[in-house]
PDB file of C-alpha atoms in Angstrom:
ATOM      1  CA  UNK Q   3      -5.056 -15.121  -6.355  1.00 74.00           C
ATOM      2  CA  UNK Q   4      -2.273 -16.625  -4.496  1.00 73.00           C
ATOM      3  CA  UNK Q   5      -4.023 -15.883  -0.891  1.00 75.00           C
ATOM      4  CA  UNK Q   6      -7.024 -17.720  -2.386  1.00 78.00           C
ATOM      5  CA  UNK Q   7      -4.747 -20.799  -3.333  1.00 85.00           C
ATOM      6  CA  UNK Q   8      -2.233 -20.831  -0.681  1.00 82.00           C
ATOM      7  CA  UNK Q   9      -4.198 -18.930   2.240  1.00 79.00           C
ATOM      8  CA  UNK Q  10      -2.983 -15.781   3.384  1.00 76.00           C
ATOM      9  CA  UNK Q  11       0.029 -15.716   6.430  1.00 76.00           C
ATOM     10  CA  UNK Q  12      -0.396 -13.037   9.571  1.00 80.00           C
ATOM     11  CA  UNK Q  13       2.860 -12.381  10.988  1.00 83.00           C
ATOM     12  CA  UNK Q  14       2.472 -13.116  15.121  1.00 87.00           C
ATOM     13  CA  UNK Q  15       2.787 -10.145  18.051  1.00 88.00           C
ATOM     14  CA  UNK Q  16       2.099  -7.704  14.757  1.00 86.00           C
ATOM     15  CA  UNK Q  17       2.814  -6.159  11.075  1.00 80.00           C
ATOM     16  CA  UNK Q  18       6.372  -5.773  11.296  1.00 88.00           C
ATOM     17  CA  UNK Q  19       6.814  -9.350  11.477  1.00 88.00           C
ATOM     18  CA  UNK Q  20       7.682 -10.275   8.239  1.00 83.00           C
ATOM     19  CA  UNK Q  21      10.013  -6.580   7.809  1.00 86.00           C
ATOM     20  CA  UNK Q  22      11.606  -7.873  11.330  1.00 92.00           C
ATOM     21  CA  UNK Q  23      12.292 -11.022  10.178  1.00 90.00           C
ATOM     22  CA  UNK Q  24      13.828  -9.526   6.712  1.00 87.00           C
ATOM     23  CA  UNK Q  25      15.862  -7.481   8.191  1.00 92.00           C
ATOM     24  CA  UNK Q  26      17.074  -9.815  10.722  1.00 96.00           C
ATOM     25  CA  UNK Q  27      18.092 -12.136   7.669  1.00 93.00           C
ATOM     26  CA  UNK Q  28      19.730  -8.733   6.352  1.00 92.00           C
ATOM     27  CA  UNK Q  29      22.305  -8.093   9.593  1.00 96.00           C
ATOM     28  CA  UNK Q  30      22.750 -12.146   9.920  1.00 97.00           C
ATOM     29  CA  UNK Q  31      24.344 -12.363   6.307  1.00 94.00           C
ATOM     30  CA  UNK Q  32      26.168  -9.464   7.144  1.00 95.00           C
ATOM     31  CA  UNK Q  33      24.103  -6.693   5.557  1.00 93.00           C
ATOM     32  CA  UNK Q  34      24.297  -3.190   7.126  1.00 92.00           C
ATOM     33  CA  UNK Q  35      20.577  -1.239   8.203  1.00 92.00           C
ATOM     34  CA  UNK Q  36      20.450   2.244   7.505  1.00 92.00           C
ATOM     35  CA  UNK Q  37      17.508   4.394   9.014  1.00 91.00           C
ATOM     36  CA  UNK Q  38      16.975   8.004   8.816  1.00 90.00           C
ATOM     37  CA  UNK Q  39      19.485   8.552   5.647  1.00 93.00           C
ATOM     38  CA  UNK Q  40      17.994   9.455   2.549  1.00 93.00           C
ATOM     39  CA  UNK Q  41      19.278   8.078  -0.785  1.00 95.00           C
ATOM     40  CA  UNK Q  42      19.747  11.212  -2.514  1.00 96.00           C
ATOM     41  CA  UNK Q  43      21.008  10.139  -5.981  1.00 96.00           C
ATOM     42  CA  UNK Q  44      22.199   7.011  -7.861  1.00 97.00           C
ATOM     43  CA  UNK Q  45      25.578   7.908  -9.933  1.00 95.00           C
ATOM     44  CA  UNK Q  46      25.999   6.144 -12.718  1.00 94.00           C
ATOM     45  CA  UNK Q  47      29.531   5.570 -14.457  1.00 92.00           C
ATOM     46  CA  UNK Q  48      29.560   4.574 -18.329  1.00 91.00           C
ATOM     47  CA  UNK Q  49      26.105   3.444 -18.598  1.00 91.00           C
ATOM     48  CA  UNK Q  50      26.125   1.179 -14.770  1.00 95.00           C
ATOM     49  CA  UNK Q  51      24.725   2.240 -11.720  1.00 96.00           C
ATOM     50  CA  UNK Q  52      28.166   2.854  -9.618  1.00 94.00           C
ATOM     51  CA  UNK Q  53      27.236   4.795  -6.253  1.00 96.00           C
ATOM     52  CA  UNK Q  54      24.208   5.714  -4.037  1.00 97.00           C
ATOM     53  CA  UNK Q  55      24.945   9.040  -2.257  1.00 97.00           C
ATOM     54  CA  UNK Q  56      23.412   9.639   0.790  1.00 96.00           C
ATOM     55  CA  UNK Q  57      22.079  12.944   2.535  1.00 95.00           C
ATOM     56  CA  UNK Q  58      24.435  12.593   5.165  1.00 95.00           C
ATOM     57  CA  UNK Q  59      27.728  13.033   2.410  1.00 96.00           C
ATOM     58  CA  UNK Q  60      28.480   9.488   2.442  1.00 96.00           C
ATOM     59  CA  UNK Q  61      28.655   7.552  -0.911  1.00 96.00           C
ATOM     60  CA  UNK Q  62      27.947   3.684  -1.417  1.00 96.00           C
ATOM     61  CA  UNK Q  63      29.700   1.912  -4.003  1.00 95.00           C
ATOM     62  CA  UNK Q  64      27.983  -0.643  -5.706  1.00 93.00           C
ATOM     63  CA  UNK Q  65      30.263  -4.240  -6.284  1.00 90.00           C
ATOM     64  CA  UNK Q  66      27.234  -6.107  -7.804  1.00 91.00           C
ATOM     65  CA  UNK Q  67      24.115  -4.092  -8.280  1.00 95.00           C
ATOM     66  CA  UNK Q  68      22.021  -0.903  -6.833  1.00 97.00           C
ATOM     67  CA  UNK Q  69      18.426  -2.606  -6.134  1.00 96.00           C
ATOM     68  CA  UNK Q  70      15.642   0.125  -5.791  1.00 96.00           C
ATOM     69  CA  UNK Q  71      12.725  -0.209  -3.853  1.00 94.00           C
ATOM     70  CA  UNK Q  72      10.815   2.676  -5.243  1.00 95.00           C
ATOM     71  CA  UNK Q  73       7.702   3.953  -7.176  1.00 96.00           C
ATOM     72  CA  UNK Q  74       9.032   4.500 -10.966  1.00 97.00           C
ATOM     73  CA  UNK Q  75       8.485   8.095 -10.514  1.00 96.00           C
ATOM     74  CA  UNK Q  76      10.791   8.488  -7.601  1.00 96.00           C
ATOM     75  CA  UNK Q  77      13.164   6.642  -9.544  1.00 97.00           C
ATOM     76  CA  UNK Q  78      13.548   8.710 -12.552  1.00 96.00           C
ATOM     77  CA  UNK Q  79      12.399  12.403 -10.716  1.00 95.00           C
ATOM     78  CA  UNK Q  80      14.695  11.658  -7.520  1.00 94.00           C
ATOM     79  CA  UNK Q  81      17.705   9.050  -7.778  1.00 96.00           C
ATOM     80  CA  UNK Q  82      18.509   8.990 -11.836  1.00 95.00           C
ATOM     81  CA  UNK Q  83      17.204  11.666 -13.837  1.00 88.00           C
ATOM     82  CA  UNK Q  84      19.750  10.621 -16.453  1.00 90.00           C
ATOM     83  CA  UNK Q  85      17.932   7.889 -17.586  1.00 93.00           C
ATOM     84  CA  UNK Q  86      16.915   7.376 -21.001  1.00 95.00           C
ATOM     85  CA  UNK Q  87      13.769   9.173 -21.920  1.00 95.00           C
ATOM     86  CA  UNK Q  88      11.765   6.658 -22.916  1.00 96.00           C
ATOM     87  CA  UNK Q  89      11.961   4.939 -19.808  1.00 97.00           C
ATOM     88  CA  UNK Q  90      11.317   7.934 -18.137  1.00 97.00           C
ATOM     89  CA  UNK Q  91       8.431   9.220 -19.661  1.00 97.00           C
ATOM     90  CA  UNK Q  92       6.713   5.717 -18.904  1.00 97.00           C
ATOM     91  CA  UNK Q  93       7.653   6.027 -15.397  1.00 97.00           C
ATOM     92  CA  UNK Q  94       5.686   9.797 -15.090  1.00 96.00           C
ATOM     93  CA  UNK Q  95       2.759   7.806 -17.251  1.00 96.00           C
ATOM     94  CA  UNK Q  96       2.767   4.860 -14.330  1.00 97.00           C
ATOM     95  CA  UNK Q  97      -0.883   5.427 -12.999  1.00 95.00           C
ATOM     96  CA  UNK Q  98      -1.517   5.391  -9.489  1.00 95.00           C
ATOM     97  CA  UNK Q  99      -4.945   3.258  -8.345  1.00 94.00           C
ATOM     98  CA  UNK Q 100      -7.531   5.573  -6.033  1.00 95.00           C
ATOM     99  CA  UNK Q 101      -6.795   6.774  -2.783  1.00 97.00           C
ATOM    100  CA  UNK Q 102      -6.786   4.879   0.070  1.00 97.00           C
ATOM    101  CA  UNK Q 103      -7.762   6.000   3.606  1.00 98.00           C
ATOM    102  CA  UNK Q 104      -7.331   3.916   6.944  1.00 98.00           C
ATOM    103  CA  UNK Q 105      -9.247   4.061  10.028  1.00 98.00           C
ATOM    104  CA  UNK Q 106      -7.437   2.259  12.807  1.00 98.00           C
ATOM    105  CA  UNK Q 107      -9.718   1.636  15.807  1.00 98.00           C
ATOM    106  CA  UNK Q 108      -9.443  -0.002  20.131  1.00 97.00           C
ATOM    107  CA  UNK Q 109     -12.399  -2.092  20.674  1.00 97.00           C
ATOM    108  CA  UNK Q 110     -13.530  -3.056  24.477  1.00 97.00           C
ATOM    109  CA  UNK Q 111     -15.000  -6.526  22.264  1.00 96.00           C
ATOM    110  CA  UNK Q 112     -14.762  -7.791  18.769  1.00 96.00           C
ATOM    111  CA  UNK Q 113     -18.175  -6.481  16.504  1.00 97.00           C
ATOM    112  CA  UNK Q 114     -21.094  -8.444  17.250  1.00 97.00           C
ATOM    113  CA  UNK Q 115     -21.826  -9.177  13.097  1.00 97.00           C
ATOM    114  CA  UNK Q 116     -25.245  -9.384  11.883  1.00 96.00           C
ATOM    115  CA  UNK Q 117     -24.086 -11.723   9.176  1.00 95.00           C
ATOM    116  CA  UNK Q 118     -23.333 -14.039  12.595  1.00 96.00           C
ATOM    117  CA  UNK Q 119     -20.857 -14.636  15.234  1.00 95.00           C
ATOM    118  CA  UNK Q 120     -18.874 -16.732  12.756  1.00 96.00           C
ATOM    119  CA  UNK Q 121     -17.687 -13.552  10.930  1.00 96.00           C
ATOM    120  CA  UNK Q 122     -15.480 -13.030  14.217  1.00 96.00           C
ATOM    121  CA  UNK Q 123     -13.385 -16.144  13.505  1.00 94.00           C
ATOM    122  CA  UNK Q 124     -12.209 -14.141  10.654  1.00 92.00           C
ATOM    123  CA  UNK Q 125      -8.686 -12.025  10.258  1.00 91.00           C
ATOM    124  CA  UNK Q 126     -10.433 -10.358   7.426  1.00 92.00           C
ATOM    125  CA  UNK Q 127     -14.170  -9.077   6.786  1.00 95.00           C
ATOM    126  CA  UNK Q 128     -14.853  -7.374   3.155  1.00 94.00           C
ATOM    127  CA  UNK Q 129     -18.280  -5.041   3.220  1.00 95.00           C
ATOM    128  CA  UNK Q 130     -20.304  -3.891  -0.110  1.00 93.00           C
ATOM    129  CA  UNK Q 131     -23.904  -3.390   0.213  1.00 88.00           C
ATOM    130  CA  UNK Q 132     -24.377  -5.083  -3.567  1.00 92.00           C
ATOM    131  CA  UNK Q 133     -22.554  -4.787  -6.772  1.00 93.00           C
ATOM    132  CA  UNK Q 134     -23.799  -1.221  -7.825  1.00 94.00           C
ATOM    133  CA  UNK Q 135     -22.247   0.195  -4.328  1.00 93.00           C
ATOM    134  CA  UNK Q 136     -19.119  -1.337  -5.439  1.00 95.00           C
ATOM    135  CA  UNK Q 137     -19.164   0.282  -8.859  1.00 96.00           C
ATOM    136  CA  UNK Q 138     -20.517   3.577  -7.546  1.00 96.00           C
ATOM    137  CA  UNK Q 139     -17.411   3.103  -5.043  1.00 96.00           C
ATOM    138  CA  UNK Q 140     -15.116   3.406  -7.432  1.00 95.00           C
ATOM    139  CA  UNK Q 141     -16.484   5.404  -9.910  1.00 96.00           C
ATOM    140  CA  UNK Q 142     -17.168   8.277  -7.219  1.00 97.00           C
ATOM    141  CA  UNK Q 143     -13.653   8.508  -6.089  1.00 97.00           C
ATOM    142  CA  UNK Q 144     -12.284   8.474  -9.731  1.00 94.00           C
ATOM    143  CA  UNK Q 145     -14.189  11.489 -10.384  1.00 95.00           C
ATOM    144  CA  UNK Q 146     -12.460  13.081  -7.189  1.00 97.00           C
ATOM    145  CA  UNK Q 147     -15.951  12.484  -4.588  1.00 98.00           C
ATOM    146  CA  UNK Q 148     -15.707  11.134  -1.735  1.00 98.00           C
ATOM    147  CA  UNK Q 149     -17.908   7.489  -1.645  1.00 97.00           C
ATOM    148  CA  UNK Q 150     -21.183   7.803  -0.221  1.00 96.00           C
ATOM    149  CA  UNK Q 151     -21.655   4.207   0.909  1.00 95.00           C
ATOM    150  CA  UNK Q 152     -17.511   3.129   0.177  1.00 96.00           C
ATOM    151  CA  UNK Q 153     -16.176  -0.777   0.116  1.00 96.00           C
ATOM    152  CA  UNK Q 154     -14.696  -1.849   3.062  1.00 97.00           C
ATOM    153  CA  UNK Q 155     -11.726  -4.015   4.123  1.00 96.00           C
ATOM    154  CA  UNK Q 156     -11.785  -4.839   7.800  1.00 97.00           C
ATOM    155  CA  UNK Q 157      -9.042  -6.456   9.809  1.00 95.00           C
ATOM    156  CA  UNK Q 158      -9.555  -7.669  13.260  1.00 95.00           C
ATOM    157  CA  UNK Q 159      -6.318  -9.329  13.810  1.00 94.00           C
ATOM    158  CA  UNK Q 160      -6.584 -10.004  17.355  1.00 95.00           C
ATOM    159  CA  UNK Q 161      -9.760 -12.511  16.364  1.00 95.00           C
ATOM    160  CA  UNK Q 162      -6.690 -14.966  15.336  1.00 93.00           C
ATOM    161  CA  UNK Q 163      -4.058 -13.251  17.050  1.00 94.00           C
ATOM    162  CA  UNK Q 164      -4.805 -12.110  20.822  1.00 94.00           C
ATOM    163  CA  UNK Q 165      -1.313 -10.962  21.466  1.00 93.00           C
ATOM    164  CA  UNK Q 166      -2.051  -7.918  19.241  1.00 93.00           C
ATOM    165  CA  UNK Q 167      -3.940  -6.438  22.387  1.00 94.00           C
ATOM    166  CA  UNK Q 168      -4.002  -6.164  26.087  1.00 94.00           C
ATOM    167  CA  UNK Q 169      -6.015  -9.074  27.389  1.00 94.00           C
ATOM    168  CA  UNK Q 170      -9.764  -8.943  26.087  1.00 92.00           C
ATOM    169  CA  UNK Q 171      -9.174  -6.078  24.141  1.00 96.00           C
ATOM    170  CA  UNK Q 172      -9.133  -6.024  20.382  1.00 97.00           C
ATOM    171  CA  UNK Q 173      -7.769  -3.721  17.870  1.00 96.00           C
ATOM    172  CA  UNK Q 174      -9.979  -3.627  14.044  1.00 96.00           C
ATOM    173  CA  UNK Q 175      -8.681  -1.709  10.811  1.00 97.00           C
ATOM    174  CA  UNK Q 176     -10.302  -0.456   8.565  1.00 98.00           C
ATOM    175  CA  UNK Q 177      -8.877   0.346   5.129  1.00 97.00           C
ATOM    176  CA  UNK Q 178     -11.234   2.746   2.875  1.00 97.00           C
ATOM    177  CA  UNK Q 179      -9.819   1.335  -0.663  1.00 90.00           C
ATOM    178  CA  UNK Q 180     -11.549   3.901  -2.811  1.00 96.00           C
ATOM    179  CA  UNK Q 181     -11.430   7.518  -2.223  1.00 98.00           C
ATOM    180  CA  UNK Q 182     -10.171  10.670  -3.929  1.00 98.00           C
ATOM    181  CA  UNK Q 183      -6.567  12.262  -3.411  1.00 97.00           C
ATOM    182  CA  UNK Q 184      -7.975  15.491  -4.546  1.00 97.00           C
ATOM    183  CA  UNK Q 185     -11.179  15.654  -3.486  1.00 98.00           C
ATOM    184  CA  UNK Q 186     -13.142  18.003  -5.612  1.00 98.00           C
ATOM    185  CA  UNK Q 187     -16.828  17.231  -3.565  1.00 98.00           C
ATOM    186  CA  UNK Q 188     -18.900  14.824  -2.254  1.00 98.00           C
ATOM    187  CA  UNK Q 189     -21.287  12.586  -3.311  1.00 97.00           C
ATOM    188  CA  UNK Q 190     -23.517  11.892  -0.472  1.00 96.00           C
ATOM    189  CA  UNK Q 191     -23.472  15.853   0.131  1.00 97.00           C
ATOM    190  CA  UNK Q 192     -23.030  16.510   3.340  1.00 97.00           C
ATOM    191  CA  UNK Q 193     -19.609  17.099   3.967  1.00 98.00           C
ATOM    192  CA  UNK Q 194     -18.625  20.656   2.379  1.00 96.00           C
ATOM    193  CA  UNK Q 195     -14.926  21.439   2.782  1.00 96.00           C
ATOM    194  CA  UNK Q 196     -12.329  19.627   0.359  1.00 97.00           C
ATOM    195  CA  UNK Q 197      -9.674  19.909   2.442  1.00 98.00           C
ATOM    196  CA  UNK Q 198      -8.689  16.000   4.106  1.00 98.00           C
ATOM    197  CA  UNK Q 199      -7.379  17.625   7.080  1.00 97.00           C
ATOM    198  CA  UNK Q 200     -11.293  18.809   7.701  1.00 97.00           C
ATOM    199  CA  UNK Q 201     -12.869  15.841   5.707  1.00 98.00           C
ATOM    200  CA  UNK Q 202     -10.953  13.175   7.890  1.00 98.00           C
ATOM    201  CA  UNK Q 203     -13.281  13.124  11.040  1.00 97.00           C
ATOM    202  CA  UNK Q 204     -16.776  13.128   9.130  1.00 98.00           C
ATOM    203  CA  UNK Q 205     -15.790  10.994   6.506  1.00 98.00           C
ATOM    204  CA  UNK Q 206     -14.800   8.681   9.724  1.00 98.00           C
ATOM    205  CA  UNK Q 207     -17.978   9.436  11.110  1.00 97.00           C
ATOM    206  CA  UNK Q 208     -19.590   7.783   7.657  1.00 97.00           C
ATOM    207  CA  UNK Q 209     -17.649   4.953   8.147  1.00 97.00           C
ATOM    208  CA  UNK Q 210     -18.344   4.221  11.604  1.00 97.00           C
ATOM    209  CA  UNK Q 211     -22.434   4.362  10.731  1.00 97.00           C
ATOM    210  CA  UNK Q 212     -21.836   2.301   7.751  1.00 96.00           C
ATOM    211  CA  UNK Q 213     -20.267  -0.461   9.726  1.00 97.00           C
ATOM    212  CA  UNK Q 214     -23.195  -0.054  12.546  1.00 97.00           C
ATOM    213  CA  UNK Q 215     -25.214  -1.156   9.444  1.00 96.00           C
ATOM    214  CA  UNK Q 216     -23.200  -4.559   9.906  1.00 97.00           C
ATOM    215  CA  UNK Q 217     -22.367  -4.703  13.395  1.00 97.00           C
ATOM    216  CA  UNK Q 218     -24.878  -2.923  15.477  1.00 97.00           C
ATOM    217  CA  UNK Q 219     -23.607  -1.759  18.460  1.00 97.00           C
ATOM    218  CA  UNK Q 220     -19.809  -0.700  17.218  1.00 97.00           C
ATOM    219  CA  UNK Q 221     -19.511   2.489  18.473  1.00 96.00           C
ATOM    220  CA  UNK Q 222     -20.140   1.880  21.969  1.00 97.00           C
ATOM    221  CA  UNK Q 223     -17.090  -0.204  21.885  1.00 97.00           C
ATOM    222  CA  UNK Q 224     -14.518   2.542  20.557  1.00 98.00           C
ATOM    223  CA  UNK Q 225     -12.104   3.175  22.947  1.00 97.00           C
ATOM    224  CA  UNK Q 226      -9.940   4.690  20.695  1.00 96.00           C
ATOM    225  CA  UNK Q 227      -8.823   5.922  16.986  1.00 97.00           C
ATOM    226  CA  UNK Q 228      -6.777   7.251  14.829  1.00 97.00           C
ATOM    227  CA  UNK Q 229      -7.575   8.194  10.843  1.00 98.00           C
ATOM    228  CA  UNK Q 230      -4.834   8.337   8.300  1.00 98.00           C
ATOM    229  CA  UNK Q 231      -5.619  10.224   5.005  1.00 98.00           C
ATOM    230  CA  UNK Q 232      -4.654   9.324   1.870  1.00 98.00           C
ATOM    231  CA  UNK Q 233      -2.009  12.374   2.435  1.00 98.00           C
ATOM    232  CA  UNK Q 234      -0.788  10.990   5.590  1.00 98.00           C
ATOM    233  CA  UNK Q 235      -0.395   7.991   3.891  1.00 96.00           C
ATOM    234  CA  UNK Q 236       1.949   9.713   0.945  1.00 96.00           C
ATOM    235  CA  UNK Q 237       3.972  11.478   3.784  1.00 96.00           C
ATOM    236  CA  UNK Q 238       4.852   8.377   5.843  1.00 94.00           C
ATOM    237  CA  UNK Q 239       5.596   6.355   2.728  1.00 93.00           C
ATOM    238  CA  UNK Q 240       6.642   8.513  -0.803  1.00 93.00           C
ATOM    239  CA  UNK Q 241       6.111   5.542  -2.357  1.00 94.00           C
ATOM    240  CA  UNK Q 242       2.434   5.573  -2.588  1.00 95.00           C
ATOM    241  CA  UNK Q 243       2.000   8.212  -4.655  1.00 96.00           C
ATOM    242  CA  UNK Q 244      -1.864   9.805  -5.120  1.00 96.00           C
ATOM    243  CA  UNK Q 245      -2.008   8.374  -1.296  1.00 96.00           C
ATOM    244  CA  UNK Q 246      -2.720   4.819  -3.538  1.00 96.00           C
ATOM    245  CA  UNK Q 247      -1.577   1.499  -0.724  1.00 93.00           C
ATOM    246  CA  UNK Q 248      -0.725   0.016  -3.819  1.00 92.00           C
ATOM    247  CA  UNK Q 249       2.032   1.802  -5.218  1.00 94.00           C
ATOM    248  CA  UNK Q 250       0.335   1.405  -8.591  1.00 95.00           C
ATOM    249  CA  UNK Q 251      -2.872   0.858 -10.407  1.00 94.00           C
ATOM    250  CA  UNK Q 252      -3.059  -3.271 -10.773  1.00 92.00           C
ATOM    251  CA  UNK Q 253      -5.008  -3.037 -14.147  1.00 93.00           C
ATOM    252  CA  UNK Q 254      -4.358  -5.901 -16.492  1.00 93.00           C
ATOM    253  CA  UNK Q 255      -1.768  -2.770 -18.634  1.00 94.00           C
ATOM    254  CA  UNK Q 256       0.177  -2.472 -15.701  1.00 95.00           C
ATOM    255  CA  UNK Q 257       0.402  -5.673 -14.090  1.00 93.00           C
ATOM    256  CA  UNK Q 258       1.769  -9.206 -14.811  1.00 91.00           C
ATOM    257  CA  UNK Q 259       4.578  -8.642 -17.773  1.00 91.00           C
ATOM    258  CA  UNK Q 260       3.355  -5.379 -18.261  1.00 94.00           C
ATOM    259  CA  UNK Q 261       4.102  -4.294 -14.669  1.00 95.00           C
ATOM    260  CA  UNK Q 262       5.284  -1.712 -13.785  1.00 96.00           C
ATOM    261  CA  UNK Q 263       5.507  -1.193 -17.709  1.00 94.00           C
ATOM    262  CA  UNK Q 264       5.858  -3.077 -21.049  1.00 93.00           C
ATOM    263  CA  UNK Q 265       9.035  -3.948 -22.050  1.00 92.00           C
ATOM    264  CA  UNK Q 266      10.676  -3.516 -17.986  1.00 94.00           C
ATOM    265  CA  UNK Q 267       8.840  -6.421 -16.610  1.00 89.00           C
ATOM    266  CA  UNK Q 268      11.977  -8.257 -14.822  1.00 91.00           C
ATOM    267  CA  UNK Q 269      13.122  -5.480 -12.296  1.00 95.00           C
ATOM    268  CA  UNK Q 270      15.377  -4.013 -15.243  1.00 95.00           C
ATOM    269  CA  UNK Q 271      15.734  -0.084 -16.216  1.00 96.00           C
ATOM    270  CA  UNK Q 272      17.506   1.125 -18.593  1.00 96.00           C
ATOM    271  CA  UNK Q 273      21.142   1.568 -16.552  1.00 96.00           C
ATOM    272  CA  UNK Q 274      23.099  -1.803 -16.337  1.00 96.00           C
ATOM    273  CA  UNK Q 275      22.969  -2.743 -12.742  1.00 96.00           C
ATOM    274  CA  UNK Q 276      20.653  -0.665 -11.503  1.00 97.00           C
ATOM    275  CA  UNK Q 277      17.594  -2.817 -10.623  1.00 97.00           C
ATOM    276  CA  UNK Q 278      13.675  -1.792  -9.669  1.00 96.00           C
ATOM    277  CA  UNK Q 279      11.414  -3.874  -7.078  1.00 96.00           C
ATOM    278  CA  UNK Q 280       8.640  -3.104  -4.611  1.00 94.00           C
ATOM    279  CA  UNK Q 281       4.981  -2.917  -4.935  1.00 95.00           C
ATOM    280  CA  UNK Q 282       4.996  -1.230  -8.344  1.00 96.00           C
ATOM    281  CA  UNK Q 283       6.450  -4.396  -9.748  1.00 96.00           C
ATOM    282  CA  UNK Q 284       5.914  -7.787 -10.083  1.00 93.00           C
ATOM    283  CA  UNK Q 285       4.237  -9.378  -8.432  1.00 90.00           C
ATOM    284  CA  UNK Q 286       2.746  -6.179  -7.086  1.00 88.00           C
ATOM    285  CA  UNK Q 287       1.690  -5.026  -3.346  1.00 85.00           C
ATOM    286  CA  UNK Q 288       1.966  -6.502  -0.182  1.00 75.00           C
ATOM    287  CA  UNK Q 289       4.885  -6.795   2.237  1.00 66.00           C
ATOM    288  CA  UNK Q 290       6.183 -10.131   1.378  1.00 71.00           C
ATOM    289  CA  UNK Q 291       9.341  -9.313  -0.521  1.00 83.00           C
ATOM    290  CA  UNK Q 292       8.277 -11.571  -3.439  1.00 89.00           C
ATOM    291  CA  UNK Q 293      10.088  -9.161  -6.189  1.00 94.00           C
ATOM    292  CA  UNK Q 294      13.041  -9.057  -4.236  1.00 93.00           C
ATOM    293  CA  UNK Q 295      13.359 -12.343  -3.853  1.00 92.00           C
ATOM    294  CA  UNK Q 296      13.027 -13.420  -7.152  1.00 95.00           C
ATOM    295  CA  UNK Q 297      15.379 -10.512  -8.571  1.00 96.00           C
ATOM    296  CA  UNK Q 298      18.034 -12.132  -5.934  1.00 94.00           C
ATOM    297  CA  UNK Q 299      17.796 -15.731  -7.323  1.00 95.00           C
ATOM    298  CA  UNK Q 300      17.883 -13.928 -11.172  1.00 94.00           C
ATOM    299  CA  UNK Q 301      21.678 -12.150  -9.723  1.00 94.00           C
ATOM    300  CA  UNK Q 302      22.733 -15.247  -8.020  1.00 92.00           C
ATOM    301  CA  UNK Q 303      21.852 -17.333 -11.298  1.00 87.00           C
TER     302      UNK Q 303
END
């Protein structure tokens, strides 16, 4: 809703614009960057989140607060499995949203779009065949099938952003919202095995023909790609758990005040001090720090 009313920002040169600039705002107050250091545990001291130990044997205290940007279940299963039960058993009940699987891609020339050549003004193309796909390609992967004809979200960043790619070369994403962590079959029936690590390169093959149904001509422009499962997805990132992007099903009883549950809806748990944020709270997914930033202005009063 708010990229409809305020338009939607692309970070310049690439992604890790906006986590670049964060973290440059981080160091510049004074802040401290730690990478490749798990938090192992959050202590907590007559009811208030004290210390975060790390895997390395050193121990943070907290002056003012431990903020945690994590999926409710990591929360309660990893860093405080003190916490009260209620709160806890919510977190376990916090449903994930389907799969998602991503099919990054080198292109010799943007798609040639049957819709027209407007399409590659575009940073983002959305492709459905009609409203029954779209149901059937969502139902399909709730059921744990993999879509026959899936929905579609394709970025081709370098149409507004040439930097992205050597000079008249493009890169295009493709991000498979809807398909099964488990899978259990398939429901075009062709592709046997249920294991992702077999299912990844036909199930890319699908895609590929499905988007020759809206660009003819796409696969003679691959010069390159790489497929992410919705496994690979859970490895690089334990946040999205079920291999969901989202970090949490967005249904109306888990979003707005009722995100990530009712009766935690402003970044609070249980433990005084210890505070919740990410994309399994409000205002939900995407890398633009919004539930950060308004938990910081709440602390600063």
């Amino acid at each position: 809703m708010s990229c409809q009313n305020f338009g939607m920002k692309i970070g310049q040169g690439g992604a890790d614009t906006v986590i670049k600039a964060i973290t440059s705002a981080l160091t510049t107050l004074g802040g401290e960057l730690m990478l490749g250091v798990e938090a192992t545990s959050v202590e907590v001291e007559g009811g208030k989140a004290s210390v975060v130990s790390l895997s390395d044997g050193r121990k943070l205290k907290a002056r003012k607060a431990v903020i945690a940007g994590v999926h409710p279940r990591n929360l309660v299963d990893r860093l405080v499995p003190c916490i009260a039960p209620n709160f806890a058993k919510s977190a376990r009940k916090f449903r994930p949203g389907p799969a998602t699987m991503m099919l990054h891609l080198v292109l010799d020339s943007l798609p040639e779009w049957r819709a027209g050549p407007e399409l590659q003004q575009f940073a983002y193309v959305h492709i459905a065949d009609n409203y029954d796909a779209m149901t059937a390609a969502y139902q399909q992967p709730l059921g744990g099938l993999l879509p026959t004809a899936p929905v579609l979200v394709v970025g081709q960043p370098t149409a507004v952003d040439p930097s992205r790619a050597p000079a008249g070369k493009h890169v295009l994403w493709v991000q498979i919202r809807a398909v099964p962590y488990a899978i259990h079959g398939d429901a075009a029936g062709t592709i046997e095995t249920c294991d992702w690590a077999q299912v990844a390169a036909p199930f890319a093959e699908r895609i590929i023909d499905q988007l020759e149904q809206y660009a003819p001509g796409l696969q003679s422009k691959i010069l390159g790609s790489k497929v992410l499962t919705p496994l690979d997805l859970k490895r690089i990132n334990p946040n999205l758990v079920g291999g969901d992007s989202l970090a949490g099903s967005h249904h109306l009883d888990q979003n707005f005040l009722f995100r990530p549950f009712p009766g935690w809806s402003r970044w609070r748990t249980p433990i005084r001090n210890l505070y919740m944020v990410g994309a399994s709270t409000w205002p939900g997914a995407g890398t633009g720090a919004g539930s950060g930033y308004m938990l910081a202005k709440q602390l600063a009063g």
